[in-house]
mmCIF file of C-alpha atoms in Angstrom:
data_model
loop_
_atom_site.group_PDB
_atom_site.id
_atom_site.type_symbol
_atom_site.label_atom_id
_atom_site.label_comp_id
_atom_site.label_asym_id
_atom_site.label_seq_id
_atom_site.Cartn_x
_atom_site.Cartn_y
_atom_site.Cartn_z
ATOM 1 C CA UNK A 1 -7.857 20.904 -3.516
ATOM 2 C CA UNK A 2 -7.331 21.151 0.225
ATOM 3 C CA UNK A 3 -4.480 23.391 1.355
ATOM 4 C CA UNK A 4 -2.868 20.581 3.345
ATOM 5 C CA UNK A 5 -3.436 16.978 2.263
ATOM 6 C CA UNK A 6 -2.847 14.496 5.082
ATOM 7 C CA UNK A 7 -1.587 11.162 3.706
ATOM 8 C CA UNK A 8 -1.948 7.727 5.252
ATOM 9 C CA UNK A 9 -0.830 4.332 3.988
ATOM 10 C CA UNK A 10 -3.008 1.324 4.724
ATOM 11 C CA UNK A 11 -0.614 -1.626 4.578
ATOM 12 C CA UNK A 12 3.049 -2.103 5.401
ATOM 13 C CA UNK A 13 4.293 -5.228 3.695
ATOM 14 C CA UNK A 14 7.078 -5.376 1.131
ATOM 15 C CA UNK A 15 5.358 -3.080 -1.385
ATOM 16 C CA UNK A 16 3.698 -0.865 1.206
ATOM 17 C CA UNK A 17 7.007 -0.183 2.942
ATOM 18 C CA UNK A 18 8.685 0.498 -0.404
ATOM 19 C CA UNK A 19 5.984 2.994 -1.378
ATOM 20 C CA UNK A 20 6.300 4.683 2.019
ATOM 21 C CA UNK A 21 9.902 5.558 1.119
ATOM 22 C CA UNK A 22 8.725 7.425 -1.991
ATOM 23 C CA UNK A 23 5.684 9.040 -0.381
ATOM 24 C CA UNK A 24 7.595 10.085 2.731
ATOM 25 C CA UNK A 25 10.097 11.963 0.599
ATOM 26 C CA UNK A 26 7.622 13.459 -1.869
ATOM 27 C CA UNK A 27 5.280 14.987 0.708
ATOM 28 C CA UNK A 28 8.211 17.113 1.836
ATOM 29 C CA UNK A 29 8.665 18.545 -1.664
ATOM 30 C CA UNK A 30 5.171 19.992 -2.214
ATOM 31 C CA UNK A 31 3.418 22.541 -0.042
ATOM 32 C CA UNK A 32 -0.051 20.992 -0.459
ATOM 33 C CA UNK A 33 0.928 17.972 1.647
ATOM 34 C CA UNK A 34 1.199 17.638 5.410
ATOM 35 C CA UNK A 35 4.761 16.515 6.083
ATOM 36 C CA UNK A 36 3.874 13.551 8.324
ATOM 37 C CA UNK A 37 2.705 10.209 6.896
ATOM 38 C CA UNK A 38 0.981 7.540 8.974
ATOM 39 C CA UNK A 39 1.330 3.876 7.952
ATOM 40 C CA UNK A 40 -0.924 1.138 9.304
ATOM 41 C CA UNK A 41 1.112 -1.834 10.511
ATOM 42 C CA UNK A 42 -0.441 -5.121 11.556
ATOM 43 C CA UNK A 43 1.251 -5.522 14.912
ATOM 44 C CA UNK A 44 3.558 -8.491 15.470
ATOM 45 C CA UNK A 45 6.604 -9.232 17.557
ATOM 46 C CA UNK A 46 10.115 -9.565 16.169
ATOM 47 C CA UNK A 47 12.549 -11.074 18.666
ATOM 48 C CA UNK A 48 10.498 -9.794 21.565
ATOM 49 C CA UNK A 49 9.932 -6.285 20.195
ATOM 50 C CA UNK A 50 6.831 -4.830 18.555
ATOM 51 C CA UNK A 51 7.262 -4.228 14.839
ATOM 52 C CA UNK A 52 5.780 -0.711 15.116
ATOM 53 C CA UNK A 53 8.300 0.132 17.823
ATOM 54 C CA UNK A 54 11.160 -1.055 15.613
ATOM 55 C CA UNK A 55 9.910 0.937 12.608
ATOM 56 C CA UNK A 56 9.412 4.117 14.626
ATOM 57 C CA UNK A 57 12.752 3.928 16.414
ATOM 58 C CA UNK A 58 15.010 2.427 13.756
ATOM 59 C CA UNK A 59 13.050 3.590 10.678
ATOM 60 C CA UNK A 60 13.218 0.200 9.026
ATOM 61 C CA UNK A 61 10.667 -2.542 8.442
ATOM 62 C CA UNK A 62 13.046 -5.306 9.440
ATOM 63 C CA UNK A 63 10.607 -8.070 8.510
ATOM 64 C CA UNK A 64 9.195 -7.011 5.158
ATOM 65 C CA UNK A 65 11.810 -4.589 3.777
ATOM 66 C CA UNK A 66 15.053 -5.261 5.643
ATOM 67 C CA UNK A 67 18.090 -3.203 4.760
ATOM 68 C CA UNK A 68 16.206 -0.102 3.596
ATOM 69 C CA UNK A 69 15.604 2.916 5.789
ATOM 70 C CA UNK A 70 12.195 4.595 5.833
ATOM 71 C CA UNK A 71 11.928 8.390 5.987
ATOM 72 C CA UNK A 72 11.717 9.744 9.539
ATOM 73 C CA UNK A 73 8.359 11.378 8.781
ATOM 74 C CA UNK A 74 6.725 7.975 8.170
ATOM 75 C CA UNK A 75 5.192 6.781 11.429
ATOM 76 C CA UNK A 76 3.959 3.220 12.017
ATOM 77 C CA UNK A 77 0.552 2.936 13.694
ATOM 78 C CA UNK A 78 -0.958 -0.390 14.865
ATOM 79 C CA UNK A 79 -4.506 0.983 15.232
ATOM 80 C CA UNK A 80 -6.370 1.141 11.926
ATOM 81 C CA UNK A 81 -8.792 3.889 12.952
ATOM 82 C CA UNK A 82 -5.986 6.085 14.289
ATOM 83 C CA UNK A 83 -4.136 5.631 10.996
ATOM 84 C CA UNK A 84 -6.864 7.374 9.001
ATOM 85 C CA UNK A 85 -7.609 10.047 11.592
ATOM 86 C CA UNK A 86 -7.616 13.458 9.844
ATOM 87 C CA UNK A 87 -6.368 11.833 6.622
ATOM 88 C CA UNK A 88 -7.544 13.213 3.283
ATOM 89 C CA UNK A 89 -5.491 10.836 1.122
ATOM 90 C CA UNK A 90 -5.749 7.068 1.630
ATOM 91 C CA UNK A 91 -3.234 4.761 -0.044
ATOM 92 C CA UNK A 92 -4.387 1.137 -0.009
ATOM 93 C CA UNK A 93 -1.586 -1.413 -0.350
ATOM 94 C CA UNK A 94 -2.519 -4.720 1.262
ATOM 95 C CA UNK A 95 -3.558 -8.194 0.045
ATOM 96 C CA UNK A 96 -6.782 -7.910 -1.915
ATOM 97 C CA UNK A 97 -8.664 -10.483 0.156
ATOM 98 C CA UNK A 98 -8.439 -8.170 3.198
ATOM 99 C CA UNK A 99 -9.651 -4.969 1.535
ATOM 100 C CA UNK A 100 -13.372 -5.358 2.130
ATOM 101 C CA UNK A 101 -12.969 -6.170 5.823
ATOM 102 C CA UNK A 102 -10.596 -3.249 6.357
ATOM 103 C CA UNK A 103 -12.924 -0.837 4.586
ATOM 104 C CA UNK A 104 -15.903 -2.009 6.618
ATOM 105 C CA UNK A 105 -13.968 -1.144 9.772
ATOM 106 C CA UNK A 106 -13.223 2.298 8.318
ATOM 107 C CA UNK A 107 -16.772 2.990 7.127
ATOM 108 C CA UNK A 108 -17.636 5.454 9.887
ATOM 109 C CA UNK A 109 -14.165 7.034 10.025
ATOM 110 C CA UNK A 110 -13.796 8.277 6.449
ATOM 111 C CA UNK A 111 -15.682 11.256 5.027
ATOM 112 C CA UNK A 112 -15.845 10.616 1.297
ATOM 113 C CA UNK A 113 -16.421 14.272 0.412
ATOM 114 C CA UNK A 114 -13.157 15.242 2.142
ATOM 115 C CA UNK A 115 -11.013 12.268 1.072
ATOM 116 C CA UNK A 116 -9.708 10.554 -1.990
ATOM 117 C CA UNK A 117 -8.078 7.137 -2.284
ATOM 118 C CA UNK A 118 -5.641 5.301 -4.504
ATOM 119 C CA UNK A 119 -5.390 1.528 -4.643
ATOM 120 C CA UNK A 120 -2.097 -0.252 -5.247
ATOM 121 C CA UNK A 121 -3.835 -3.569 -4.595
ATOM 122 C CA UNK A 122 -3.377 -6.157 -7.324
ATOM 123 C CA UNK A 123 -6.390 -8.438 -7.356
ATOM 124 C CA UNK A 124 -10.107 -8.592 -8.052
ATOM 125 C CA UNK A 125 -13.114 -9.845 -6.136
ATOM 126 C CA UNK A 126 -14.415 -12.517 -8.457
ATOM 127 C CA UNK A 127 -16.298 -15.760 -7.955
ATOM 128 C CA UNK A 128 -19.646 -17.401 -8.494
ATOM 129 C CA UNK A 129 -21.373 -14.200 -7.403
ATOM 130 C CA UNK A 130 -19.768 -12.066 -10.108
ATOM 131 C CA UNK A 131 -16.856 -9.731 -10.682
ATOM 132 C CA UNK A 132 -15.887 -6.556 -8.845
ATOM 133 C CA UNK A 133 -12.802 -4.367 -8.951
ATOM 134 C CA UNK A 134 -10.997 -3.631 -5.688
ATOM 135 C CA UNK A 135 -11.401 0.085 -6.367
ATOM 136 C CA UNK A 136 -15.177 -0.450 -6.597
ATOM 137 C CA UNK A 137 -15.163 -2.250 -3.240
ATOM 138 C CA UNK A 138 -13.308 0.662 -1.632
ATOM 139 C CA UNK A 139 -15.730 3.138 -3.183
ATOM 140 C CA UNK A 140 -18.796 1.158 -2.101
ATOM 141 C CA UNK A 141 -17.633 0.532 1.466
ATOM 142 C CA UNK A 142 -16.318 4.071 2.039
ATOM 143 C CA UNK A 143 -19.409 6.074 1.170
ATOM 144 C CA UNK A 144 -18.655 6.741 -2.505
ATOM 145 C CA UNK A 145 -15.059 7.950 -2.116
ATOM 146 C CA UNK A 146 -13.262 8.602 -5.419
ATOM 147 C CA UNK A 147 -10.658 5.891 -6.025
ATOM 148 C CA UNK A 148 -7.719 5.990 -8.436
ATOM 149 C CA UNK A 149 -5.367 3.038 -8.995
ATOM 150 C CA UNK A 150 -1.636 2.604 -9.617
ATOM 151 C CA UNK A 151 -0.132 -0.547 -11.141
ATOM 152 C CA UNK A 152 3.022 -1.275 -13.074
ATOM 153 C CA UNK A 153 6.168 -3.290 -13.598
ATOM 154 C CA UNK A 154 7.280 -2.626 -10.045
ATOM 155 C CA UNK A 155 9.098 -5.414 -8.233
ATOM 156 C CA UNK A 156 9.383 -3.913 -4.766
ATOM 157 C CA UNK A 157 13.029 -4.748 -4.108
ATOM 158 C CA UNK A 158 14.127 -3.100 -7.353
ATOM 159 C CA UNK A 159 12.050 0.008 -6.644
ATOM 160 C CA UNK A 160 13.585 0.174 -3.168
ATOM 161 C CA UNK A 161 17.046 -0.044 -4.741
ATOM 162 C CA UNK A 162 16.205 2.993 -6.858
ATOM 163 C CA UNK A 163 16.393 1.263 -10.238
ATOM 164 C CA UNK A 164 14.487 3.094 -12.982
ATOM 165 C CA UNK A 165 10.972 1.864 -13.693
ATOM 166 C CA UNK A 166 7.514 3.090 -14.674
ATOM 167 C CA UNK A 167 4.050 2.779 -13.181
ATOM 168 C CA UNK A 168 0.593 3.573 -14.537
ATOM 169 C CA UNK A 169 -1.852 5.785 -12.641
ATOM 170 C CA UNK A 170 -5.489 5.291 -13.614
ATOM 171 C CA UNK A 171 -7.876 8.045 -12.527
ATOM 172 C CA UNK A 172 -11.526 9.107 -12.704
ATOM 173 C CA UNK A 173 -10.943 12.753 -11.733
ATOM 174 C CA UNK A 174 -8.042 14.526 -13.388
ATOM 175 C CA UNK A 175 -7.302 16.677 -10.338
ATOM 176 C CA UNK A 176 -6.898 13.591 -8.171
ATOM 177 C CA UNK A 177 -4.647 11.990 -10.757
ATOM 178 C CA UNK A 178 -2.430 15.070 -10.724
ATOM 179 C CA UNK A 179 -2.263 14.987 -6.906
ATOM 180 C CA UNK A 180 -1.240 11.323 -6.886
ATOM 181 C CA UNK A 181 1.306 12.054 -9.606
ATOM 182 C CA UNK A 182 3.042 14.461 -7.223
ATOM 183 C CA UNK A 183 2.813 11.899 -4.439
ATOM 184 C CA UNK A 184 4.462 9.054 -6.387
ATOM 185 C CA UNK A 185 6.503 10.402 -9.307
ATOM 186 C CA UNK A 186 10.300 10.567 -9.000
ATOM 187 C CA UNK A 187 13.099 10.582 -11.573
ATOM 188 C CA UNK A 188 13.560 6.828 -11.075
ATOM 189 C CA UNK A 189 9.857 5.945 -10.498
ATOM 190 C CA UNK A 190 8.143 7.451 -13.516
ATOM 191 C CA UNK A 191 4.355 7.810 -13.462
ATOM 192 C CA UNK A 192 2.178 7.789 -16.597
ATOM 193 C CA UNK A 193 -1.441 8.913 -16.159
ATOM 194 C CA UNK A 194 -4.381 7.318 -18.020
ATOM 195 C CA UNK A 195 -8.127 7.880 -17.781
ATOM 196 C CA UNK A 196 -8.872 4.154 -17.417
ATOM 197 C CA UNK A 197 -9.158 2.876 -13.852
ATOM 198 C CA UNK A 198 -10.703 -0.453 -14.839
ATOM 199 C CA UNK A 199 -8.111 -1.274 -17.500
ATOM 200 C CA UNK A 200 -5.172 -0.497 -15.237
ATOM 201 C CA UNK A 201 -6.635 -2.505 -12.369
ATOM 202 C CA UNK A 202 -7.611 -5.578 -14.386
ATOM 203 C CA UNK A 203 -4.107 -5.740 -15.874
ATOM 204 C CA UNK A 204 -2.589 -5.537 -12.403
ATOM 205 C CA UNK A 205 -4.702 -8.419 -11.144
ATOM 206 C CA UNK A 206 -4.628 -10.887 -14.021
ATOM 207 C CA UNK A 207 -0.905 -10.740 -14.757
ATOM 208 C CA UNK A 208 -0.285 -12.620 -11.503
ATOM 209 C CA UNK A 209 -2.267 -15.588 -12.812
ATOM 210 C CA UNK A 210 -0.174 -15.639 -15.986
ATOM 211 C CA UNK A 211 2.984 -15.430 -13.872
ATOM 212 C CA UNK A 212 2.043 -18.674 -12.148
ATOM 213 C CA UNK A 213 1.946 -20.293 -15.575
ATOM 214 C CA UNK A 214 5.373 -18.856 -16.387
ATOM 215 C CA UNK A 215 6.659 -20.279 -13.106
ATOM 216 C CA UNK A 216 5.333 -23.723 -13.955
ATOM 217 C CA UNK A 217 7.206 -23.486 -17.259
ATOM 218 C CA UNK A 218 10.416 -22.565 -15.434
ATOM 219 C CA UNK A 219 9.924 -25.423 -12.996
ATOM 220 C CA UNK A 220 9.741 -27.793 -15.959
ATOM 221 C CA UNK A 221 12.883 -26.258 -17.542
ATOM 222 C CA UNK A 222 11.014 -25.691 -20.801
ATOM 223 C CA UNK A 223 12.981 -22.604 -21.818
ATOM 224 C CA UNK A 224 12.443 -19.084 -23.112
ATOM 225 C CA UNK A 225 10.410 -19.929 -26.213
ATOM 226 C CA UNK A 226 7.793 -21.708 -24.144
ATOM 227 C CA UNK A 227 7.637 -18.959 -21.558
ATOM 228 C CA UNK A 228 7.217 -16.349 -24.317
ATOM 229 C CA UNK A 229 4.299 -18.339 -25.713
ATOM 230 C CA UNK A 230 2.640 -18.517 -22.285
ATOM 231 C CA UNK A 231 3.103 -14.755 -21.834
ATOM 232 C CA UNK A 232 1.520 -14.066 -25.236
ATOM 233 C CA UNK A 233 -1.414 -16.382 -24.578
ATOM 234 C CA UNK A 234 -1.809 -14.850 -21.151
ATOM 235 C CA UNK A 235 -1.913 -11.314 -22.539
ATOM 236 C CA UNK A 236 -4.629 -12.315 -24.985
ATOM 237 C CA UNK A 237 -6.715 -13.860 -22.198
ATOM 238 C CA UNK A 238 -6.216 -10.745 -20.057
ATOM 239 C CA UNK A 239 -7.544 -8.546 -22.869
ATOM 240 C CA UNK A 240 -10.424 -10.898 -23.597
ATOM 241 C CA UNK A 241 -11.422 -11.031 -19.938
ATOM 242 C CA UNK A 242 -11.196 -7.257 -19.508
ATOM 243 C CA UNK A 243 -13.358 -6.473 -22.527
ATOM 244 C CA UNK A 244 -15.932 -9.143 -21.679
ATOM 245 C CA UNK A 245 -16.453 -8.259 -18.027
ATOM 246 C CA UNK A 246 -15.928 -4.480 -18.042
ATOM 247 C CA UNK A 247 -17.090 -1.850 -20.532
ATOM 248 C CA UNK A 248 -14.843 1.007 -21.567
ATOM 249 C CA UNK A 249 -11.416 -0.566 -21.108
ATOM 250 C CA UNK A 250 -9.001 1.133 -23.502
ATOM 251 C CA UNK A 251 -6.915 -0.998 -25.835
ATOM 252 C CA UNK A 252 -3.839 1.199 -25.386
ATOM 253 C CA UNK A 253 -3.841 0.562 -21.624
ATOM 254 C CA UNK A 254 -2.437 -2.913 -22.304
ATOM 255 C CA UNK A 255 0.686 -1.252 -23.754
ATOM 256 C CA UNK A 256 1.271 0.779 -20.575
ATOM 257 C CA UNK A 257 3.514 -0.283 -17.701
ATOM 258 C CA UNK A 258 0.480 -1.822 -15.979
ATOM 259 C CA UNK A 259 -0.069 -4.065 -19.001
ATOM 260 C CA UNK A 260 2.612 -5.722 -21.081
ATOM 261 C CA UNK A 261 5.520 -4.360 -19.022
ATOM 262 C CA UNK A 262 4.135 -5.618 -15.705
ATOM 263 C CA UNK A 263 3.275 -8.945 -17.323
ATOM 264 C CA UNK A 264 6.843 -9.390 -18.582
ATOM 265 C CA UNK A 265 8.598 -8.431 -15.355
ATOM 266 C CA UNK A 266 6.257 -10.549 -13.219
ATOM 267 C CA UNK A 267 6.783 -13.562 -15.458
ATOM 268 C CA UNK A 268 10.547 -13.075 -15.300
ATOM 269 C CA UNK A 269 11.236 -12.131 -11.697
ATOM 270 C CA UNK A 270 8.127 -11.788 -9.535
ATOM 271 C CA UNK A 271 7.211 -13.772 -6.451
ATOM 272 C CA UNK A 272 4.286 -15.564 -8.131
ATOM 273 C CA UNK A 273 6.617 -16.956 -10.779
ATOM 274 C CA UNK A 274 9.233 -17.870 -8.188
ATOM 275 C CA UNK A 275 6.846 -19.780 -5.941
ATOM 276 C CA UNK A 276 5.181 -21.550 -8.876
ATOM 277 C CA UNK A 277 8.602 -22.722 -10.080
ATOM 278 C CA UNK A 278 9.436 -24.003 -6.589
ATOM 279 C CA UNK A 279 6.094 -25.802 -6.395
ATOM 280 C CA UNK A 280 6.965 -27.825 -9.494
ATOM 281 C CA UNK A 281 10.549 -28.522 -8.457
ATOM 282 C CA UNK A 282 9.938 -29.380 -4.785
ATOM 283 C CA UNK A 283 6.417 -30.775 -4.747
ATOM 284 C CA UNK A 284 5.581 -28.549 -1.780
ATOM 285 C CA UNK A 285 2.215 -26.843 -1.464
ATOM 286 C CA UNK A 286 1.670 -23.153 -2.098
ATOM 287 C CA UNK A 287 0.972 -22.517 1.594
ATOM 288 C CA UNK A 288 4.233 -24.213 2.615
ATOM 289 C CA UNK A 289 6.197 -22.154 0.107
ATOM 290 C CA UNK A 290 4.540 -18.912 1.196
ATOM 291 C CA UNK A 291 5.762 -19.603 4.708
ATOM 292 C CA UNK A 292 9.318 -20.539 3.755
ATOM 293 C CA UNK A 293 9.909 -18.241 0.769
ATOM 294 C CA UNK A 294 7.752 -15.179 1.489
ATOM 295 C CA UNK A 295 8.100 -14.828 5.252
ATOM 296 C CA UNK A 296 4.435 -15.734 5.631
ATOM 297 C CA UNK A 297 3.085 -13.189 3.132
ATOM 298 C CA UNK A 298 0.385 -14.471 0.783
ATOM 299 C CA UNK A 299 0.588 -14.718 -2.989
ATOM 300 C CA UNK A 300 -1.958 -12.717 -4.938
ATOM 301 C CA UNK A 301 -1.819 -14.917 -8.023
ATOM 302 C CA UNK A 302 -3.183 -18.077 -6.446
ATOM 303 C CA UNK A 303 -6.125 -16.341 -4.784
ATOM 304 C CA UNK A 304 -6.940 -14.482 -7.998
ATOM 305 C CA UNK A 305 -6.625 -17.695 -10.041
ATOM 306 C CA UNK A 306 -9.114 -19.410 -7.730
ATOM 307 C CA UNK A 307 -11.587 -16.539 -7.854
ATOM 308 C CA UNK A 308 -11.342 -16.189 -11.641
ATOM 309 C CA UNK A 309 -11.847 -19.941 -12.113
ATOM 310 C CA UNK A 310 -14.987 -19.902 -9.949
ATOM 311 C CA UNK A 311 -16.351 -17.025 -12.017
ATOM 312 C CA UNK A 312 -15.590 -18.706 -15.339
ATOM 313 C CA UNK A 313 -16.940 -22.038 -14.121
ATOM 314 C CA UNK A 314 -20.202 -20.494 -12.946
ATOM 315 C CA UNK A 315 -20.696 -18.905 -16.370
ATOM 316 C CA UNK A 316 -19.670 -21.926 -18.426
ATOM 317 C CA UNK A 317 -16.669 -20.068 -19.852
ATOM 318 C CA UNK A 318 -13.706 -22.248 -18.833
ATOM 319 C CA UNK A 319 -13.032 -23.350 -22.393
ATOM 320 C CA UNK A 320 -12.728 -19.733 -23.526
ATOM 321 C CA UNK A 321 -9.868 -19.116 -21.091
ATOM 322 C CA UNK A 322 -7.724 -22.261 -21.259
ATOM 323 C CA UNK A 323 -4.610 -20.734 -19.656
ATOM 324 C CA UNK A 324 -6.451 -19.312 -16.642
ATOM 325 C CA UNK A 325 -8.259 -22.641 -16.242
ATOM 326 C CA UNK A 326 -5.112 -24.755 -16.501
ATOM 327 C CA UNK A 327 -3.172 -22.577 -14.051
ATOM 328 C CA UNK A 328 -5.942 -23.044 -11.499
ATOM 329 C CA UNK A 329 -6.051 -26.808 -11.944
ATOM 330 C CA UNK A 330 -2.270 -27.179 -11.580
ATOM 331 C CA UNK A 331 -2.239 -25.015 -8.459
ATOM 332 C CA UNK A 332 -5.324 -26.452 -6.746
ATOM 333 C CA UNK A 333 -6.327 -29.779 -8.300
ATOM 334 C CA UNK A 334 -2.967 -31.546 -8.613
ATOM 335 C CA UNK A 335 -3.029 -31.458 -12.398
ATOM 336 C CA UNK A 336 0.475 -32.307 -13.731
ATOM 337 C CA UNK A 337 2.436 -29.153 -14.470
ATOM 338 C CA UNK A 338 3.244 -30.338 -17.994
ATOM 339 C CA UNK A 339 -0.384 -29.696 -18.927
ATOM 340 C CA UNK A 340 0.475 -25.972 -18.977
ATOM 341 C CA UNK A 341 1.558 -26.441 -22.591
ATOM 342 C CA UNK A 342 -0.820 -29.244 -23.529
ATOM 343 C CA UNK A 343 -4.116 -27.638 -22.578
ATOM 344 C CA UNK A 344 -3.659 -24.069 -23.832
#
């Protein structure tokens, strides 16, 4: 392991800013880390001021994590290439549909033999062309870099508040898992390590699709029994999908924070559930609700639902995954929300 690991964070939304609070503090506790952390921020103006300027002077992401101070050693950087300059640890935390494009821009700036990466991105690249994990995309585009993943029952606002929770770190190389453990673990943000990157990542992606179904249930005022049934059906489809499309996924991974715990918390309080409920109650489109409820940030569940449906449709497997199929049709084909309990 290098004597001084230089950490950068690629992404600065709600979750990225929250993670920067943990990482910024933890790098100061261990001698193997450089004490400064660079965070890539997509530049925008807030009341006439650049967001990077606000973050670097006031140490707060006033748009995506207002009310929470960032450590002074976390520096916002609007230039992607400058963000990764001299970095040996890359933390990816941005919407999954942007990962490939970002990595292609970084292709000539990252030396895989000197770097390692961890993805906090919840999503998959799936469609008619096949199925690929986000960690595989990062590895492929960045010259074979080793990529770990971290997923869990981690609603960003609650993590920022310091409420106790767990997260699951999936690794290929044990030494990298142990490094990321030091980077993320705190007394209130407990990390469990598992040798199952694919299982952790698939859980993190598919639970958002199930959460849309839970939100539709809430929008219909169907109650806790119905939501519990949707969660159970969703968990079974997650497991079925994981085992069908990826070899080596461990059964016990579904009992980790990335599995059943993340599924429960997302179906109870996550943004995918919240927006899906509002869609049923207001009749507004997903894009309208993203703008008004999420400050313009994009849901991961709807994009994943669309990609998963295209994959299942191309393989003639829609009937084998009735919940995933129904969620897609309610979200994108104007199917009545009540079909969430009729077609599963």
